PDB file of N, CA, C and O in Angstrom:
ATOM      1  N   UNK A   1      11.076   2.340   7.426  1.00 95.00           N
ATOM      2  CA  UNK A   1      10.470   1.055   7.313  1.00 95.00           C
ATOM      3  C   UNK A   1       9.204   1.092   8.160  1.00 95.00           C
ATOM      4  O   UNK A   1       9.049   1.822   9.139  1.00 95.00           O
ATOM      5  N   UNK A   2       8.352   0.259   7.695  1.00 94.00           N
ATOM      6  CA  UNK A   2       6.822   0.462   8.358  1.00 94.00           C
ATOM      7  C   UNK A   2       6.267  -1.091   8.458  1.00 94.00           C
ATOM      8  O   UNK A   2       6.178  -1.959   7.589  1.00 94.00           O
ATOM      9  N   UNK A   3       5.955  -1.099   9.748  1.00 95.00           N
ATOM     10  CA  UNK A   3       5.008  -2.343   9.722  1.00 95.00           C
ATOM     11  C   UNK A   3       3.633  -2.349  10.460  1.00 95.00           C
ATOM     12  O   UNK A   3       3.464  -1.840  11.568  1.00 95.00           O
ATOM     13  N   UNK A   4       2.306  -3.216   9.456  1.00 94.00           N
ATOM     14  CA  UNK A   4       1.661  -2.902   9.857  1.00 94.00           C
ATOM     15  C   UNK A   4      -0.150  -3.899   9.143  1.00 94.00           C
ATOM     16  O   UNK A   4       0.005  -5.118   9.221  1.00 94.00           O
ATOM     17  N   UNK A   5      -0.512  -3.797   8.996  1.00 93.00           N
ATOM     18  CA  UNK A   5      -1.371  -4.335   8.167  1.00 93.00           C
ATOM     19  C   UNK A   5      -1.924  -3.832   7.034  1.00 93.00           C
ATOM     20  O   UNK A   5      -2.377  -2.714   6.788  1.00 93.00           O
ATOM     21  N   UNK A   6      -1.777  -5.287   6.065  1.00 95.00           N
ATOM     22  CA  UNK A   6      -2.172  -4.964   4.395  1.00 95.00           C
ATOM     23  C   UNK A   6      -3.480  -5.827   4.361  1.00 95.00           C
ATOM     24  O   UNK A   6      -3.725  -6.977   4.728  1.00 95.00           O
ATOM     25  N   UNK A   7      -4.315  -4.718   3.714  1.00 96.00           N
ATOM     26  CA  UNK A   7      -5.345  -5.429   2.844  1.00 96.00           C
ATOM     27  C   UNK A   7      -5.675  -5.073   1.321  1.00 96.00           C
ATOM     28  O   UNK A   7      -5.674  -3.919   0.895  1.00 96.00           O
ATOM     29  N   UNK A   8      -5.928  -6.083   0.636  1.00 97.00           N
ATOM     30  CA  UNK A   8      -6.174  -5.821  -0.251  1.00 97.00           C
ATOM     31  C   UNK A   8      -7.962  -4.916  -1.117  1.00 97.00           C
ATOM     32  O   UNK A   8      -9.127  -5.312  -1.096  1.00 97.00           O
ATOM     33  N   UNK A   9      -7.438  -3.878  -1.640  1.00 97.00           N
ATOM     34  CA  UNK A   9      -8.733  -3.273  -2.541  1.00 97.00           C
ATOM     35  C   UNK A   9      -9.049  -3.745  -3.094  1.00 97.00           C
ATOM     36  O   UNK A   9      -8.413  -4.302  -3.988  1.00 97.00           O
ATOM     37  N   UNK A  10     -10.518  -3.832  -2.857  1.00 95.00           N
ATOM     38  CA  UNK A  10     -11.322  -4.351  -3.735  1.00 95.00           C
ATOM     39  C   UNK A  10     -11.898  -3.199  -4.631  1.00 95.00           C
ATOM     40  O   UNK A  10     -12.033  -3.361  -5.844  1.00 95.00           O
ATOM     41  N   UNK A  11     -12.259  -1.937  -3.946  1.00 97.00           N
ATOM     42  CA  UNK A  11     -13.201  -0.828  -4.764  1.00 97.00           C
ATOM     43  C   UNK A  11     -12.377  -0.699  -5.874  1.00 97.00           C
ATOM     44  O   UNK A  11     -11.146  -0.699  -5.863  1.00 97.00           O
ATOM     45  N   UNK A  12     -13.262  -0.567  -7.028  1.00 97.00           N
ATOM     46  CA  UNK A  12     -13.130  -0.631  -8.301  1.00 97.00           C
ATOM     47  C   UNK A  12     -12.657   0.884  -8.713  1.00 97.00           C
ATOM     48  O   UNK A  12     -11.586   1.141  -9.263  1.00 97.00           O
ATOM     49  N   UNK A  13     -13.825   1.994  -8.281  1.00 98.00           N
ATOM     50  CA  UNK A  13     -13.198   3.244  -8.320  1.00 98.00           C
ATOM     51  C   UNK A  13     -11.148   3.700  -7.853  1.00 98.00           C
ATOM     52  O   UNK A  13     -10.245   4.412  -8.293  1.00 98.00           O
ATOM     53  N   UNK A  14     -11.441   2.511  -6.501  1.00 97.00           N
ATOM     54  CA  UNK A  14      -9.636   3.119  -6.226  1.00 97.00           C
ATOM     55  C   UNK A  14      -9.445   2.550  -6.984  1.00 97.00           C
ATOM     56  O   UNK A  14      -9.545   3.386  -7.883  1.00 97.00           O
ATOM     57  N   UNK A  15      -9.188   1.575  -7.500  1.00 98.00           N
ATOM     58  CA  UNK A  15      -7.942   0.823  -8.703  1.00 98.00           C
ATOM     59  C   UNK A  15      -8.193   1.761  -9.917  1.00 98.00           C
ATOM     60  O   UNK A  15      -7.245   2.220 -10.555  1.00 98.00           O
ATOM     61  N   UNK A  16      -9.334   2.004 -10.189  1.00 98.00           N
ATOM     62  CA  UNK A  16      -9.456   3.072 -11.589  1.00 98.00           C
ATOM     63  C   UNK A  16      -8.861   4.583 -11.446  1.00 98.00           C
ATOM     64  O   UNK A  16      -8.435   5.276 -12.370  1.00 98.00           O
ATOM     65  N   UNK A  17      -8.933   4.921 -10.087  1.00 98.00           N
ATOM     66  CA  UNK A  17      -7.708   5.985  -9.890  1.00 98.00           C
ATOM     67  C   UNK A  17      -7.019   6.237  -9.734  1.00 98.00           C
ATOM     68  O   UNK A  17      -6.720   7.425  -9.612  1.00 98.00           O
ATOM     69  N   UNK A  18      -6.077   5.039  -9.597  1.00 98.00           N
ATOM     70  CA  UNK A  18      -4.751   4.492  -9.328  1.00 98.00           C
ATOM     71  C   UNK A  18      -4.353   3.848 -10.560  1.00 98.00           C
ATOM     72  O   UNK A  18      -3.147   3.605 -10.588  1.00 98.00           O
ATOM     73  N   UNK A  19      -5.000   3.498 -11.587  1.00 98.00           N
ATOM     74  CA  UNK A  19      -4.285   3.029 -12.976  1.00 98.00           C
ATOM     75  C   UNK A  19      -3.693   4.174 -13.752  1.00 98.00           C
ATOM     76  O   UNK A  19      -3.942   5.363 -13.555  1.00 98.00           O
ATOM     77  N   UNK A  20      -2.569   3.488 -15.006  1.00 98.00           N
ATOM     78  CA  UNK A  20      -1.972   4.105 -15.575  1.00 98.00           C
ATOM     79  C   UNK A  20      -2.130   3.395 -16.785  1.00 98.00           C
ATOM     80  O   UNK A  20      -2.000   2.181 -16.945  1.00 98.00           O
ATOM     81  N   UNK A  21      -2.489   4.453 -17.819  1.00 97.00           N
ATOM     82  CA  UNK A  21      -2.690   3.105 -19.227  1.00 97.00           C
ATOM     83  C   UNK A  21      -1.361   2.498 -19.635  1.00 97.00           C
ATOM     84  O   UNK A  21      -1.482   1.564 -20.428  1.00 97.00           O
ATOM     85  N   UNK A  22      -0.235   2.779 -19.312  1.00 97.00           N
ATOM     86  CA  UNK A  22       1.226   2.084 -19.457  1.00 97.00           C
ATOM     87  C   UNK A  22       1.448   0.759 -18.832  1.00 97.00           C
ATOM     88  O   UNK A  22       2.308  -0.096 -19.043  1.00 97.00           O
ATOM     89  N   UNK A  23       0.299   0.817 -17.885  1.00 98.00           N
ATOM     90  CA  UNK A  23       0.355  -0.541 -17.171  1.00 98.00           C
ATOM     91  C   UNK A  23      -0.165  -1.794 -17.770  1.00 98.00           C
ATOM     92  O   UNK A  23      -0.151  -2.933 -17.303  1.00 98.00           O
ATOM     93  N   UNK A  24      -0.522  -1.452 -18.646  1.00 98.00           N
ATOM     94  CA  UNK A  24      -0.897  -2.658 -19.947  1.00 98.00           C
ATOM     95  C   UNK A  24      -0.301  -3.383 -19.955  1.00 98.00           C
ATOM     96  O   UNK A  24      -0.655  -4.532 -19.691  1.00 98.00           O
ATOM     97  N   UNK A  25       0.959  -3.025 -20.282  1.00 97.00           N
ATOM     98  CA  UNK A  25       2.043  -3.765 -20.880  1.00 97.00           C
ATOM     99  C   UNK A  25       2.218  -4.671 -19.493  1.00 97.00           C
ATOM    100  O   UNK A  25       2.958  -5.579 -19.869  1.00 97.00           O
ATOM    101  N   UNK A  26       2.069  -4.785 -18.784  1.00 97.00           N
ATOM    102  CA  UNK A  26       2.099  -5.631 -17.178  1.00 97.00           C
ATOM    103  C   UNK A  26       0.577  -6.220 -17.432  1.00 97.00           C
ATOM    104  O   UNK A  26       0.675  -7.427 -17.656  1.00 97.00           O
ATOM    105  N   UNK A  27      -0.277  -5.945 -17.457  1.00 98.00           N
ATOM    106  CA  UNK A  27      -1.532  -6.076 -17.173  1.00 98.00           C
ATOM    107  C   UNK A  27      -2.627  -6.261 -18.310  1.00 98.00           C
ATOM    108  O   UNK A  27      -3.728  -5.716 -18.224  1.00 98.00           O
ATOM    109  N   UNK A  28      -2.324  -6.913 -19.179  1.00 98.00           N
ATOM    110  CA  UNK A  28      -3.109  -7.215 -20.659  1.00 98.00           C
ATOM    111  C   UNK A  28      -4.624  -6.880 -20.718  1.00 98.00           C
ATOM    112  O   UNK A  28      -5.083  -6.459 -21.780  1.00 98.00           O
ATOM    113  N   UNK A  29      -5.490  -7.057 -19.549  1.00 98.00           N
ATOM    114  CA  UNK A  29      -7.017  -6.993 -19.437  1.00 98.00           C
ATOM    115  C   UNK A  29      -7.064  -5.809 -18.939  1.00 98.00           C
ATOM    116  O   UNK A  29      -8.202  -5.372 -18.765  1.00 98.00           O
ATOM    117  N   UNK A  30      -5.750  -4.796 -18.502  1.00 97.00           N
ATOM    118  CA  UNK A  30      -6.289  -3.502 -18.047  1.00 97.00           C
ATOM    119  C   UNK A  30      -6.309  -3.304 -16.533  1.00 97.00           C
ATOM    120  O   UNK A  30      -5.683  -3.833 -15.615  1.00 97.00           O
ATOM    121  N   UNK A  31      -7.112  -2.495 -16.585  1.00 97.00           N
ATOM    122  CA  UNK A  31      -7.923  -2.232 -14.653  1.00 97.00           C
ATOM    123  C   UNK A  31      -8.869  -3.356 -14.125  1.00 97.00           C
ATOM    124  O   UNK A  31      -9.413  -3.394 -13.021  1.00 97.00           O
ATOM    125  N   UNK A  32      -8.945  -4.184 -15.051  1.00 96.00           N
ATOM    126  CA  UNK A  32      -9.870  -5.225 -14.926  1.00 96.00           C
ATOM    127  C   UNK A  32      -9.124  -6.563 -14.805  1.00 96.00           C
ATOM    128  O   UNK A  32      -9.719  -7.629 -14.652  1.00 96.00           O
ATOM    129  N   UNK A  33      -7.741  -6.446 -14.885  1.00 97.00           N
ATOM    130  CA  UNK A  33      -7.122  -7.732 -15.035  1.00 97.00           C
ATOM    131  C   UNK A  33      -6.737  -8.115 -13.561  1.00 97.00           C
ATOM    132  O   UNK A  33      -6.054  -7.507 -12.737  1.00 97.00           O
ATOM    133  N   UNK A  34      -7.572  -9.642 -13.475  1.00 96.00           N
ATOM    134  CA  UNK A  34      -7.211 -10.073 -12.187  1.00 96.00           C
ATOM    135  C   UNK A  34      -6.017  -9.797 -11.382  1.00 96.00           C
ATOM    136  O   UNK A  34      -6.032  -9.450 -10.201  1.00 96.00           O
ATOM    137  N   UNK A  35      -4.494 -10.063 -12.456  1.00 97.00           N
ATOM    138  CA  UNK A  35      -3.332  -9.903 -11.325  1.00 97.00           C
ATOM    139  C   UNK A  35      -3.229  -8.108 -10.902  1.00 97.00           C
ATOM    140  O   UNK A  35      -2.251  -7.598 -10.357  1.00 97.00           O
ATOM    141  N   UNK A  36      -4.051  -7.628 -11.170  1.00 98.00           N
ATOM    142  CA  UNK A  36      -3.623  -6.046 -11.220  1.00 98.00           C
ATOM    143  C   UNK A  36      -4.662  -5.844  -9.561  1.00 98.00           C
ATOM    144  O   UNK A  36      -5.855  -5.726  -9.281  1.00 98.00           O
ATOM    145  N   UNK A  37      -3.506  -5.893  -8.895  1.00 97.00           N
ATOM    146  CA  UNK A  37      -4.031  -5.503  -7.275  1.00 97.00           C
ATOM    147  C   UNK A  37      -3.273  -4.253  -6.638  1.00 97.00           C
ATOM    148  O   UNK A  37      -2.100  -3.878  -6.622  1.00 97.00           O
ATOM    149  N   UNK A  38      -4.571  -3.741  -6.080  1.00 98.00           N
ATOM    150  CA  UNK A  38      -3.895  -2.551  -5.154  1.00 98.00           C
ATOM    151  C   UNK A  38      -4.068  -2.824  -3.532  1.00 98.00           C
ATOM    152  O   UNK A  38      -5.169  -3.127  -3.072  1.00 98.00           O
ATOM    153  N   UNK A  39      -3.062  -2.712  -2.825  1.00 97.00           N
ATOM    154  CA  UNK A  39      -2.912  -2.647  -1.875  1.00 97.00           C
ATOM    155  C   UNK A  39      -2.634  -1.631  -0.511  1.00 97.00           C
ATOM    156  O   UNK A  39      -1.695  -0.835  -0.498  1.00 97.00           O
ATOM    157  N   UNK A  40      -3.288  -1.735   0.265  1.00 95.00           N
ATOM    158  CA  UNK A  40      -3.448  -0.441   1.566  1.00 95.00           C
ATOM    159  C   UNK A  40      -2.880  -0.778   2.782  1.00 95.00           C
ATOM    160  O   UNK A  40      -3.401  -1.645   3.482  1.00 95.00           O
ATOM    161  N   UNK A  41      -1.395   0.080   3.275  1.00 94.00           N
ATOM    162  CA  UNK A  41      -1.450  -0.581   4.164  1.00 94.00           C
ATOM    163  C   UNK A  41      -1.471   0.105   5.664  1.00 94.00           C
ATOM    164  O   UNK A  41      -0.662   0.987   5.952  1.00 94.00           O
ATOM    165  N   UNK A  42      -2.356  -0.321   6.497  1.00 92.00           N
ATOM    166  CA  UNK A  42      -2.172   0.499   8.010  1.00 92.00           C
ATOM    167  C   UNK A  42      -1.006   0.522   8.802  1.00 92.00           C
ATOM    168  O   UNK A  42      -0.965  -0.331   9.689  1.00 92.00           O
ATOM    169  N   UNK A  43      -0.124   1.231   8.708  1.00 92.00           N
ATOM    170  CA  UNK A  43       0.858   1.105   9.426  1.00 92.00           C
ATOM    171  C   UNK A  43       0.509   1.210  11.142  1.00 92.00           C
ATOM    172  O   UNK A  43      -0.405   1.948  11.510  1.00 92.00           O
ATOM    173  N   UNK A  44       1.230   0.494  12.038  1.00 92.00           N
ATOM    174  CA  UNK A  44       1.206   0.336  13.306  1.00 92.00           C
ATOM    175  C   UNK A  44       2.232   0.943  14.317  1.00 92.00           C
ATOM    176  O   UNK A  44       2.044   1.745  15.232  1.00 92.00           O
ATOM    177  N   UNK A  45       3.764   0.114  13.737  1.00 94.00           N
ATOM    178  CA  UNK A  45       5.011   0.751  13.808  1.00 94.00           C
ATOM    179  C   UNK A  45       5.939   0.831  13.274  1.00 94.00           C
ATOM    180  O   UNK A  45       6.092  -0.191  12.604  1.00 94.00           O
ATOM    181  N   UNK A  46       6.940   1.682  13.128  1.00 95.00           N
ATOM    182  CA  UNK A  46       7.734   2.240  12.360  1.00 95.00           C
ATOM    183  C   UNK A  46       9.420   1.989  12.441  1.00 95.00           C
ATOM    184  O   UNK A  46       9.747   1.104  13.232  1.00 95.00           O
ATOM    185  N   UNK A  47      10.365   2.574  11.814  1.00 95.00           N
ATOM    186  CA  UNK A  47      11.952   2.686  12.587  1.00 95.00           C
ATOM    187  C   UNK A  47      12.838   3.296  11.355  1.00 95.00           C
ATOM    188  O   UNK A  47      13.014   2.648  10.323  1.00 95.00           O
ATOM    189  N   UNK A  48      13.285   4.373  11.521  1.00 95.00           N
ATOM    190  CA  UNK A  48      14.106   5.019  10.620  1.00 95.00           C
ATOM    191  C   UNK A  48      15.566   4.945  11.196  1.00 95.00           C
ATOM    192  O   UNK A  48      15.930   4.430  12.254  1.00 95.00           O
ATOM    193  N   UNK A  49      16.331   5.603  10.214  1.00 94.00           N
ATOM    194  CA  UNK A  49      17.944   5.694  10.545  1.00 94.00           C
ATOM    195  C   UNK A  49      18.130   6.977  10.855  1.00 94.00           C
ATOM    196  O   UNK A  49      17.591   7.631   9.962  1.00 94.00           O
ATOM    197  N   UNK A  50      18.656   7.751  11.729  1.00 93.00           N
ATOM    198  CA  UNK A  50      19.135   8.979  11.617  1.00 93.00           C
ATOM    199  C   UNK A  50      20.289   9.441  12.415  1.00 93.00           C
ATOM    200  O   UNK A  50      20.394   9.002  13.560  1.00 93.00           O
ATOM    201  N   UNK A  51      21.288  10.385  11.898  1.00 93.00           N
ATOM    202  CA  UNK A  51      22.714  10.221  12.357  1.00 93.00           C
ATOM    203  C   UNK A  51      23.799   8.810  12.976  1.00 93.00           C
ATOM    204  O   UNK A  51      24.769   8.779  13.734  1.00 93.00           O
ATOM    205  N   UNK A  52      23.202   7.984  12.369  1.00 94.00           N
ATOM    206  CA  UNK A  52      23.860   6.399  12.278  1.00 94.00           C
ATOM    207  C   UNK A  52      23.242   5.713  13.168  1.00 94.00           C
ATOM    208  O   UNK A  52      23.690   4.623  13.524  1.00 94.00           O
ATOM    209  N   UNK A  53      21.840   6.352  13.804  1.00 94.00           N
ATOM    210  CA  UNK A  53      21.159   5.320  15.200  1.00 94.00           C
ATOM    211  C   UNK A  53      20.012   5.017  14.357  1.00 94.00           C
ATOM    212  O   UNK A  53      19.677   5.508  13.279  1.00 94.00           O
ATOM    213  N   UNK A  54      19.498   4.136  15.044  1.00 95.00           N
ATOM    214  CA  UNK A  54      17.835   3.484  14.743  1.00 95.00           C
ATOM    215  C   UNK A  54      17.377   3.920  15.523  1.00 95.00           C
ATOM    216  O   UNK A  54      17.798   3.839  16.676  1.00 95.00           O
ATOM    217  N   UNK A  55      16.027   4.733  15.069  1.00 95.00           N
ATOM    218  CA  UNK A  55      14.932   4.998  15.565  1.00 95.00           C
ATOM    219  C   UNK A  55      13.599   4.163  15.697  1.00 95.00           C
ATOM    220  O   UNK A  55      13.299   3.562  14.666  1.00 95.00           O
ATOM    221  N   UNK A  56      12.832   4.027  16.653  1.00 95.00           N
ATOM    222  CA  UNK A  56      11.769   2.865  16.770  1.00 95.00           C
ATOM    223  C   UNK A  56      10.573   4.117  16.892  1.00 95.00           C
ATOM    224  O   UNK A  56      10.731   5.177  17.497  1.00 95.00           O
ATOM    225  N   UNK A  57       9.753   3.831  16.396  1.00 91.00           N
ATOM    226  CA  UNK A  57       7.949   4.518  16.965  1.00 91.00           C
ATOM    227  C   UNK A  57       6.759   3.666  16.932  1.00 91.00           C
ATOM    228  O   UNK A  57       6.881   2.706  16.171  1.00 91.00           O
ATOM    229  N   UNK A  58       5.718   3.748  17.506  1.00 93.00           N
ATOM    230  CA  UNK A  58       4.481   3.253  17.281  1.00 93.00           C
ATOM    231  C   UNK A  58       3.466   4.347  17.508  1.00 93.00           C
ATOM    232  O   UNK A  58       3.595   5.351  18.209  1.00 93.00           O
ATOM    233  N   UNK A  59       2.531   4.000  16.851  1.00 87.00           N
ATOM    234  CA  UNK A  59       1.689   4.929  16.230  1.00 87.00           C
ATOM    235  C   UNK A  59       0.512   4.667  17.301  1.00 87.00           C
ATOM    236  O   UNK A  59       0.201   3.616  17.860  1.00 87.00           O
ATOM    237  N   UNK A  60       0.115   5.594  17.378  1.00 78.00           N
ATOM    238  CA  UNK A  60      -0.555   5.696  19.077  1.00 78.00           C
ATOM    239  C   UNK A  60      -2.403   5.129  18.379  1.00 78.00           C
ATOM    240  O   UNK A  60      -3.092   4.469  19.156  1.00 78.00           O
ATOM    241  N   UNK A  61      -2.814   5.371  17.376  1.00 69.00           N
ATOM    242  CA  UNK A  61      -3.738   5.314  16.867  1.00 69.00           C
ATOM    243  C   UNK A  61      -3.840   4.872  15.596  1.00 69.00           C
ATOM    244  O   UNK A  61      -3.167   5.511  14.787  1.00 69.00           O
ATOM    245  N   UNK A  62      -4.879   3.403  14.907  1.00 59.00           N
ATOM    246  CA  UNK A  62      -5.328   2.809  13.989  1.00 59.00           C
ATOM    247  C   UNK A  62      -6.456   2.793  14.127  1.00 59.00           C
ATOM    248  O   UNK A  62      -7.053   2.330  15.098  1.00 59.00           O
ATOM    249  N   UNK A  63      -7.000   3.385  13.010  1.00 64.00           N
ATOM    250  CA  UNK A  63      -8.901   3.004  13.187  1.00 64.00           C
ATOM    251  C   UNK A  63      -9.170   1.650  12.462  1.00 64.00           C
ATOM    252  O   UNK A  63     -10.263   1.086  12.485  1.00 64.00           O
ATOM    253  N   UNK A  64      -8.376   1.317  11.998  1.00 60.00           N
ATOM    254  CA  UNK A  64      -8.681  -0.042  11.160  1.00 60.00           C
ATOM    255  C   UNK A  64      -9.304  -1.411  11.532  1.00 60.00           C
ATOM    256  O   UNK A  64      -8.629  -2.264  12.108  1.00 60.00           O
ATOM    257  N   UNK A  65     -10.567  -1.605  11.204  1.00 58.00           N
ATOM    258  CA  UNK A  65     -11.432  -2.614  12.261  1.00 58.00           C
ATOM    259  C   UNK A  65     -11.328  -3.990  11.198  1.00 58.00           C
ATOM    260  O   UNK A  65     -11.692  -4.043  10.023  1.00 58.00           O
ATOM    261  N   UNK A  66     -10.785  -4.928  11.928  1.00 52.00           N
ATOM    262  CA  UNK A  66      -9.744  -6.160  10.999  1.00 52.00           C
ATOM    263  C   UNK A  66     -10.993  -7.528  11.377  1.00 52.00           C
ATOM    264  O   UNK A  66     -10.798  -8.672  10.967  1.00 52.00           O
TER     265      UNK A  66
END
């Protein structure tokens, strides 16, 4: 599990390299259709499961200027 900050893409190129023409069927206008958003997210900190404990981390470094 990851938490951290989402923003949304705007560049047109990422969403066009991130589409799938199957996504039509969701997305009627395409790569161009308003609800069709991609999202990025900076993770900050983290916490996995391993041998039945929780693990916690934080990520020592984000360049992400908000």
């Amino acid at each position: 599990m990851l938490r951290g900050i989402i923003k949304i893409v705007e560049d047109p190129n990422v969403k066009k390299a991130l589409w799938h023409d199957y996504w039509v069927m969701y997305y009627p206008q395409g790569v161009d259709d308003p609800e069709y958003t991609v999202l990025s997210l900076y993770p900050v900190e983290g916490r996995y499961y391993q041998n039945l404990q929780s693990v916690a981390f934080t990520l020592k470094e984000n360049k992400l200027k908000v």
